[in-house]
Coordinates of C-alpha atoms and ligand atoms in Angstrom, one line a residue:
X15 CA 0.0 0.0 0.0
X16 CA 1.3 3.5 -0.9
X17 CA 1.0 6.0 1.9
X18 CA 1.4 9.7 1.8
X19 CA 5.0 9.6 3.2
X20 CA 6.1 7.3 0.4
X21 CA 4.7 9.7 -2.2
X22 CA 6.5 12.7 -0.7
X23 CA 9.7 10.7 -0.4
X24 CA 9.5 9.8 -4.0
X25 CA 8.8 13.4 -5.1
X26 CA 11.8 14.6 -3.1
X27 CA 14.2 11.8 -4.0
X28 CA 16.4 13.9 -6.3
X29 CA 15.7 17.3 -4.9
X30 CA 17.8 19.7 -3.0
X31 CA 16.9 20.1 0.6
X32 CA 19.0 23.1 1.3
X33 CA 17.5 25.0 4.2
X34 CA 17.5 28.7 3.5
X35 CA 18.4 30.6 6.6
X36 CA 16.8 33.8 5.4
X37 CA 13.1 34.4 5.7
X38 CA 11.2 34.3 2.5
X39 CA 8.5 36.7 1.5
X40 CA 5.0 35.4 2.3
X41 CA 3.5 33.2 -0.4
X42 CA -0.1 33.4 -1.6
X43 CA -2.4 30.8 -3.1
X44 CA -5.9 31.6 -4.3
X45 CA -9.0 29.7 -3.2
X46 CA -10.9 28.0 -6.0
X47 CA -14.5 27.2 -6.7
X48 CA -15.4 24.0 -8.7
X49 CA -17.7 24.4 -11.6
X50 CA -17.6 20.6 -12.0
X51 CA -17.2 19.2 -8.5
X52 CA -14.8 16.7 -6.9
X53 CA -17.1 14.5 -4.8
X54 CA -15.9 11.0 -3.9
X55 CA -12.5 9.4 -3.4
X56 CA -11.0 6.2 -4.7
X57 CA -8.2 6.5 -2.1
X58 CA -9.0 8.1 1.2
X59 CA -5.4 8.6 2.4
X60 CA -4.0 10.0 -0.8
X61 CA -7.1 12.1 -1.7
X62 CA -7.4 10.4 -5.0
X63 CA -10.7 11.3 -6.7
X64 CA -13.1 9.0 -8.5
X65 CA -13.6 11.7 -11.2
X66 CA -11.8 14.6 -12.7
X67 CA -13.0 18.1 -11.8
X68 CA -12.8 21.7 -13.1
X69 CA -12.5 24.9 -11.1
X70 CA -11.9 28.6 -11.3
X71 CA -9.5 30.3 -8.9
X72 CA -10.6 33.5 -7.1
X73 CA -7.7 35.9 -7.8
X74 CA -6.9 37.8 -4.6
X75 CA -9.2 35.7 -2.4
X76 CA -7.1 33.1 -0.7
X77 CA -4.4 32.3 1.9
X78 CA -1.1 34.0 2.6
X79 CA 1.5 31.9 4.5
X80 CA 4.9 32.6 6.0
X81 CA 7.1 29.8 7.3
X82 CA 10.0 30.1 9.6
X83 CA 12.2 27.6 11.5
X84 CA 11.9 28.0 15.2
X85 CA 13.9 26.8 18.2
X86 CA 11.0 25.1 20.0
X87 CA 9.9 21.5 20.8
X88 CA 6.7 21.9 18.8
X89 CA 5.4 23.6 15.7
X90 CA 3.5 26.8 16.1
X91 CA 0.5 27.7 14.0
X92 CA -0.9 31.3 13.8
X93 CA -4.1 31.7 11.9
X94 CA -5.3 35.2 11.3
X95 CA -3.0 36.5 14.1
X96 CA -4.3 34.1 16.7
X97 CA -2.3 31.1 18.0
X98 CA -4.1 27.9 17.1
X99 CA -4.5 25.3 19.9
X100 CA -2.4 22.1 19.5
X101 CA -5.6 20.1 20.2
X102 CA -7.5 21.6 17.3
X103 CA -8.2 19.6 14.1
X104 CA -6.7 22.5 12.1
X105 CA -3.4 22.3 13.9
X106 CA -3.3 18.5 13.7
X107 CA -3.9 18.5 10.0
X108 CA -1.1 21.0 9.3
X109 CA 1.4 19.1 11.5
X110 CA 0.5 15.8 9.9
X111 CA 1.2 17.4 6.6
X112 CA 4.6 18.8 7.8
X113 CA 5.4 15.3 9.1
X114 CA 5.3 13.9 5.6
X115 CA 8.7 15.6 5.0
X116 CA 11.3 12.8 5.4
X117 CA 13.6 13.1 8.4
X118 CA 12.2 16.4 9.5
X119 CA 14.2 17.8 12.4
X120 CA 13.1 21.4 12.4
X121 CA 10.0 22.9 13.9
X122 CA 8.1 25.6 12.1
X123 CA 6.1 28.6 12.9
X124 CA 3.4 28.8 10.2
X125 CA 1.8 32.1 10.0
X126 CA -1.2 32.0 7.9
X127 CA -4.0 34.4 7.1
X128 CA -7.0 33.9 5.0
X129 CA -9.3 36.6 3.5
X130 CA -12.1 34.0 3.2
X131 CA -14.1 32.5 6.1
X132 CA -12.4 29.2 7.3
X133 CA -14.5 26.0 7.0
X134 CA -17.6 27.6 5.5
X135 CA -17.5 25.7 2.3
X136 CA -15.4 28.3 0.6
X137 CA -12.4 26.1 0.1
X138 CA -10.1 27.7 2.6
X139 CA -8.3 24.4 3.1
X140 CA -7.6 24.4 -0.7
X141 CA -5.8 27.7 -0.6
X142 CA -4.3 26.8 2.8
X143 CA -2.6 23.6 1.7
X144 CA -1.6 25.1 -1.6
X145 CA 0.1 28.1 0.1
X146 CA 1.8 25.8 2.6
X147 CA 3.2 23.6 -0.2
X148 CA 4.5 26.6 -2.0
X149 CA 6.1 27.9 1.2
X150 CA 7.8 24.6 1.9
X151 CA 9.1 24.5 -1.6
X152 CA 10.7 27.9 -1.1
X153 CA 11.9 27.1 2.3
X154 CA 13.8 24.0 1.3
X155 CA 14.5 25.2 -2.2
X156 CA 13.2 21.9 -3.6
X157 CA 12.3 23.5 -7.0
X158 CA 9.4 21.2 -7.5
X159 CA 7.7 21.2 -10.9
X160 CA 4.1 22.5 -11.0
X161 CA 2.9 18.9 -11.3
X162 CA 4.8 17.9 -8.2
X163 CA 3.5 20.9 -6.3
X164 CA 0.0 20.0 -7.3
X165 CA 0.4 16.4 -6.2
X166 CA 1.9 17.4 -2.9
X167 CA -0.8 20.0 -2.2
X168 CA -3.4 17.3 -2.9
X169 CA -2.0 15.2 -0.1
X170 CA -3.1 18.0 2.3
X171 CA -6.6 18.5 0.8
X172 CA -7.9 17.2 -2.5
X173 CA -9.0 20.5 -4.0
X174 CA -5.7 22.2 -2.9
X175 CA -4.1 20.6 -6.0
X176 CA -6.2 23.1 -8.1
X177 CA -5.2 26.1 -6.0
X178 CA -1.6 26.1 -7.3
X179 CA -2.9 28.1 -10.3
X180 CA -5.1 31.1 -11.1
X181 CA -7.8 31.0 -13.8
X182 CA -9.6 27.9 -15.0
X183 CA -8.0 24.7 -13.8
X184 CA -8.7 21.0 -14.5
X185 CA -7.8 18.2 -12.0
X186 CA -7.2 15.0 -13.9
X187 CA -8.4 12.1 -11.7
X188 CA -5.7 9.7 -13.0
X189 CA -5.8 6.0 -12.5
X190 CA -2.5 5.0 -10.9
X191 CA -2.6 3.6 -7.4
X192 CA 0.1 5.9 -6.3
X193 CA -1.7 8.9 -7.7
X194 CA 1.3 10.3 -9.6
X195 CA -1.1 10.9 -12.5
X196 CA -3.6 12.7 -10.4
X197 CA -2.8 16.4 -10.5
X198 CA -4.3 19.7 -11.7
X199 CA -3.3 21.8 -14.7
X200 CA -4.4 25.3 -15.9
X201 CA -6.7 25.6 -18.9
X202 CA -5.3 28.3 -21.0
X203 CA -8.3 30.6 -21.5
X204 CA -9.1 34.1 -20.1
X205 CA -12.6 35.5 -19.6
X206 CA -12.3 39.1 -18.5
X207 CA -16.1 39.8 -18.1
X208 CA -16.8 36.7 -16.0
X209 CA -17.9 37.5 -12.5
X210 CA -18.2 35.4 -9.4
X211 CA -20.6 36.8 -6.7
X212 CA -20.0 35.6 -3.2
X213 CA -23.3 35.4 -1.2
X214 CA -21.9 34.6 2.2
X215 CA -24.9 33.5 4.2
X216 CA -23.1 32.0 7.2
X217 CA -19.4 31.8 8.3
X218 CA -20.1 29.1 10.9
X219 CA -18.3 25.8 10.9
X220 CA -20.1 23.3 8.8
X221 CA -21.9 20.4 10.6
X222 CA -19.9 17.8 8.8
X223 CA -16.6 18.2 6.9
X224 CA -16.3 17.4 3.2
X225 CA -14.0 14.4 3.9
X226 CA -16.7 12.5 6.0
X227 CA -19.6 13.7 3.8
X228 CA -17.8 12.4 0.7
X229 CA -17.1 9.0 2.3
X230 CA -20.7 8.7 3.4
X231 CA -22.0 9.6 0.0
X232 CA -19.8 7.0 -1.8
X233 CA -20.8 4.3 0.7
X234 CA -24.5 4.9 1.1
X235 CA -26.0 7.0 -1.7
X236 CA -28.0 5.0 -4.2
X237 CA -27.5 7.8 -6.6
X238 CA -23.7 7.9 -6.5
X239 CA -23.4 5.4 -9.4
X240 CA -24.8 8.1 -11.7
X241 CA -22.3 10.7 -10.7
X242 CA -19.2 9.7 -12.8
X243 CA -21.2 9.9 -16.0
X244 CA -22.7 13.3 -15.0
X245 CA -19.1 14.6 -14.4
X246 CA -17.9 13.3 -17.8
X247 CA -20.7 15.1 -19.6
X248 CA -20.3 18.3 -17.6
X249 CA -16.5 18.5 -18.1
X250 CA -17.0 18.3 -21.8
X251 CA -19.7 21.0 -21.8
X252 CA -17.8 23.3 -19.4
X253 CA -14.7 23.2 -21.7
X254 CA -16.9 24.1 -24.6
X255 CA -18.5 26.9 -22.7
X256 CA -15.1 28.3 -21.6
X257 CA -13.7 28.2 -25.2
X258 CA -16.8 29.8 -26.6
X259 CA -17.3 32.2 -23.7
X260 CA -20.9 31.0 -23.4
X261 CA -22.2 32.2 -20.0
X262 CA -25.5 30.3 -20.5
X263 CA -23.8 27.0 -21.1
X264 CA -21.2 27.6 -18.4
X265 CA -23.8 28.6 -15.8
X266 CA -26.4 26.0 -16.6
X267 CA -23.7 23.2 -16.5
X268 CA -22.2 24.4 -13.2
X269 CA -25.6 24.9 -11.5
X270 CA -26.8 21.5 -12.6
X271 CA -23.5 19.9 -11.5
X272 CA -23.8 21.4 -8.0
X273 CA -27.4 20.4 -7.6
X274 CA -26.6 16.8 -8.6
X275 CA -23.7 16.7 -6.1
X276 CA -26.1 17.9 -3.4
X277 CA -28.7 15.3 -4.5
X278 CA -26.2 12.5 -3.9
X279 CA -25.5 13.9 -0.4
X280 CA -29.2 14.3 0.5
X281 CA -29.7 10.6 -0.4
X282 CA -27.0 9.4 2.0
X283 CA -27.9 8.0 5.4
X284 CA -27.7 9.8 7.8
X285 CA -28.5 12.6 5.2
X286 CA -26.1 15.5 4.6
X287 CA -27.8 18.8 3.9
X288 CA -25.6 21.9 3.8
X289 CA -28.3 24.3 2.7
X290 CA -29.9 26.7 5.1
X291 CA -33.3 28.4 4.5
X292 CA -31.3 31.4 3.2
X293 CA -29.5 29.2 0.7
X294 CA -32.8 28.1 -0.8
X295 CA -34.1 31.7 -0.9
X296 CA -31.0 32.8 -2.8
X297 CA -31.5 29.9 -5.2
X298 CA -35.1 31.0 -5.8
X299 CA -34.0 34.5 -6.4
X300 CA -31.5 33.3 -9.1
X301 CA -34.3 31.4 -10.8
X302 CA -36.6 34.5 -10.6
X303 CA -34.0 36.7 -12.2
X304 CA -33.4 34.2 -14.9
X305 CA -37.2 34.3 -15.7
X306 CA -36.7 38.0 -16.1
X307 CA -33.9 37.4 -18.7
X308 CA -30.8 37.9 -16.5
X309 CA -28.1 35.3 -17.2
X310 CA -27.2 34.4 -13.6
X311 CA -26.5 31.0 -12.2
X312 CA -25.3 29.6 -8.9
X313 CA -23.0 26.9 -7.5
X314 CA -22.8 25.6 -3.9
X315 CA -20.1 23.6 -2.2
X316 CA -19.9 21.8 1.2
X317 CA -21.5 24.7 3.0
X318 CA -24.6 27.0 2.9
X319 CA -23.1 29.8 0.8
X320 CA -24.0 30.5 -2.7
X321 CA -21.6 31.6 -5.4
X322 CA -23.1 33.3 -8.5
X323 CA -21.9 33.2 -12.0
X324 CA -22.7 36.0 -14.4
X325 CA -21.2 38.6 -16.7
X326 CA -19.9 42.1 -15.7
X327 CA -22.8 43.8 -17.5
X328 CA -25.2 42.4 -15.0
X329 CA -23.3 43.4 -11.8
X330 CA -25.7 46.2 -10.9
X331 CA -28.8 44.0 -11.0
X332 CA -27.0 41.3 -9.0
X333 CA -26.0 43.8 -6.3
X334 CA -29.5 45.1 -6.1
X335 CA -30.9 41.6 -5.5
X336 CA -28.5 39.9 -3.2
X337 CA -27.2 41.0 0.2
X338 CA -24.5 40.4 1.1
X339 CA -22.8 40.3 -2.3
X340 CA -19.1 40.6 -3.0
X341 CA -18.3 40.6 -6.7
X342 CA -15.0 39.2 -8.0
X343 CA -13.6 39.2 -11.5
X344 CA -11.0 36.5 -11.4
X345 CA -9.4 37.5 -14.8
X346 CA -9.1 41.2 -14.1
Ligands
PMV688 O1 -10.8 19.2 -1.0 P1 -11.9 19.1 0.0 O2 -11.8 17.9 0.8 O3 -12.1 20.4 0.7 O4 -13.3 18.9 -0.9 C1 -13.9 19.8 -1.7 C2 -15.3 19.5 -2.1 C3 -16.1 20.5 -2.8 O5 -15.7 21.8 -2.5 C4 -17.5 20.3 -2.4 C5 -16.0 20.3 -4.3 C6 -14.8 20.7 -5.0 O6 -14.5 20.2 -6.1 O7 -14.1 21.7 -4.6

């Protein structure tokens, strides 16, 4: 059986491990929102997905991380200027990730700050593990290739492998047992007018993390068997929509993909429902606006928040109808 440590050892086999004594400037990784979701793993330890997925990175929304070696018996983690308790799951996940480095003798202070709510279904773990991977690469001067960076970030959190890049990104599921063919790559297309609207309805911790919810879905949803085919079709349509800059095709495909993912979750036992009443109200508002001829669509991840997809020309009407609403233009 391949474990995470073997993979990292393999990646680092012929790399430098010079420790830079100077401090590096902070590194940044964007968060990303999947237009075709990653939902279900074929390997729980290596975060290997059952299907490929496609996302868009959110420009300046993400995580900034600084790493320094400290003379202390433990690692120290500072999140948004607050020291994180060693008992917390957040701390444990980061330290487990650091422990994948072969023969690690140094302890780190990881100072990390995120301009998105942590654990509210806005993929903060994606930007967090991507930023940490980039920071480690700088710190040890490994000079990892983009593919290796993506694979390593994936070991922290699946969707982190997509946060190595800005813009549209595809994560290839791969089929190898060791996951060396499961990494993300950018799709070389720009779309300046494309807007993402963040309708943050709750920043509270979600009732169940995506890791457990995915596992439960794969194990107990009678609808999960239909999911891989849905993804295959949607990936094809999304790529077509991106190339043709077709907001209707992009929006329709992303919204339908998100609703199908949530349908697989609702059919698990015990059921997993991330939507709050406010989530449903926002969805209804999107459908009403569409009836009035506005090309606006939504997507939803493992949390209650809604992310809207539309073009710049409709920004004013979107702002009028949704509160709160933060509009991002990932390509500007
Ligand atoms: O990478 P994780 O374990 O945070 O899972 C991400 C799951 C979704 O956000 C719901 C879908 C996705 O592709 O990002």
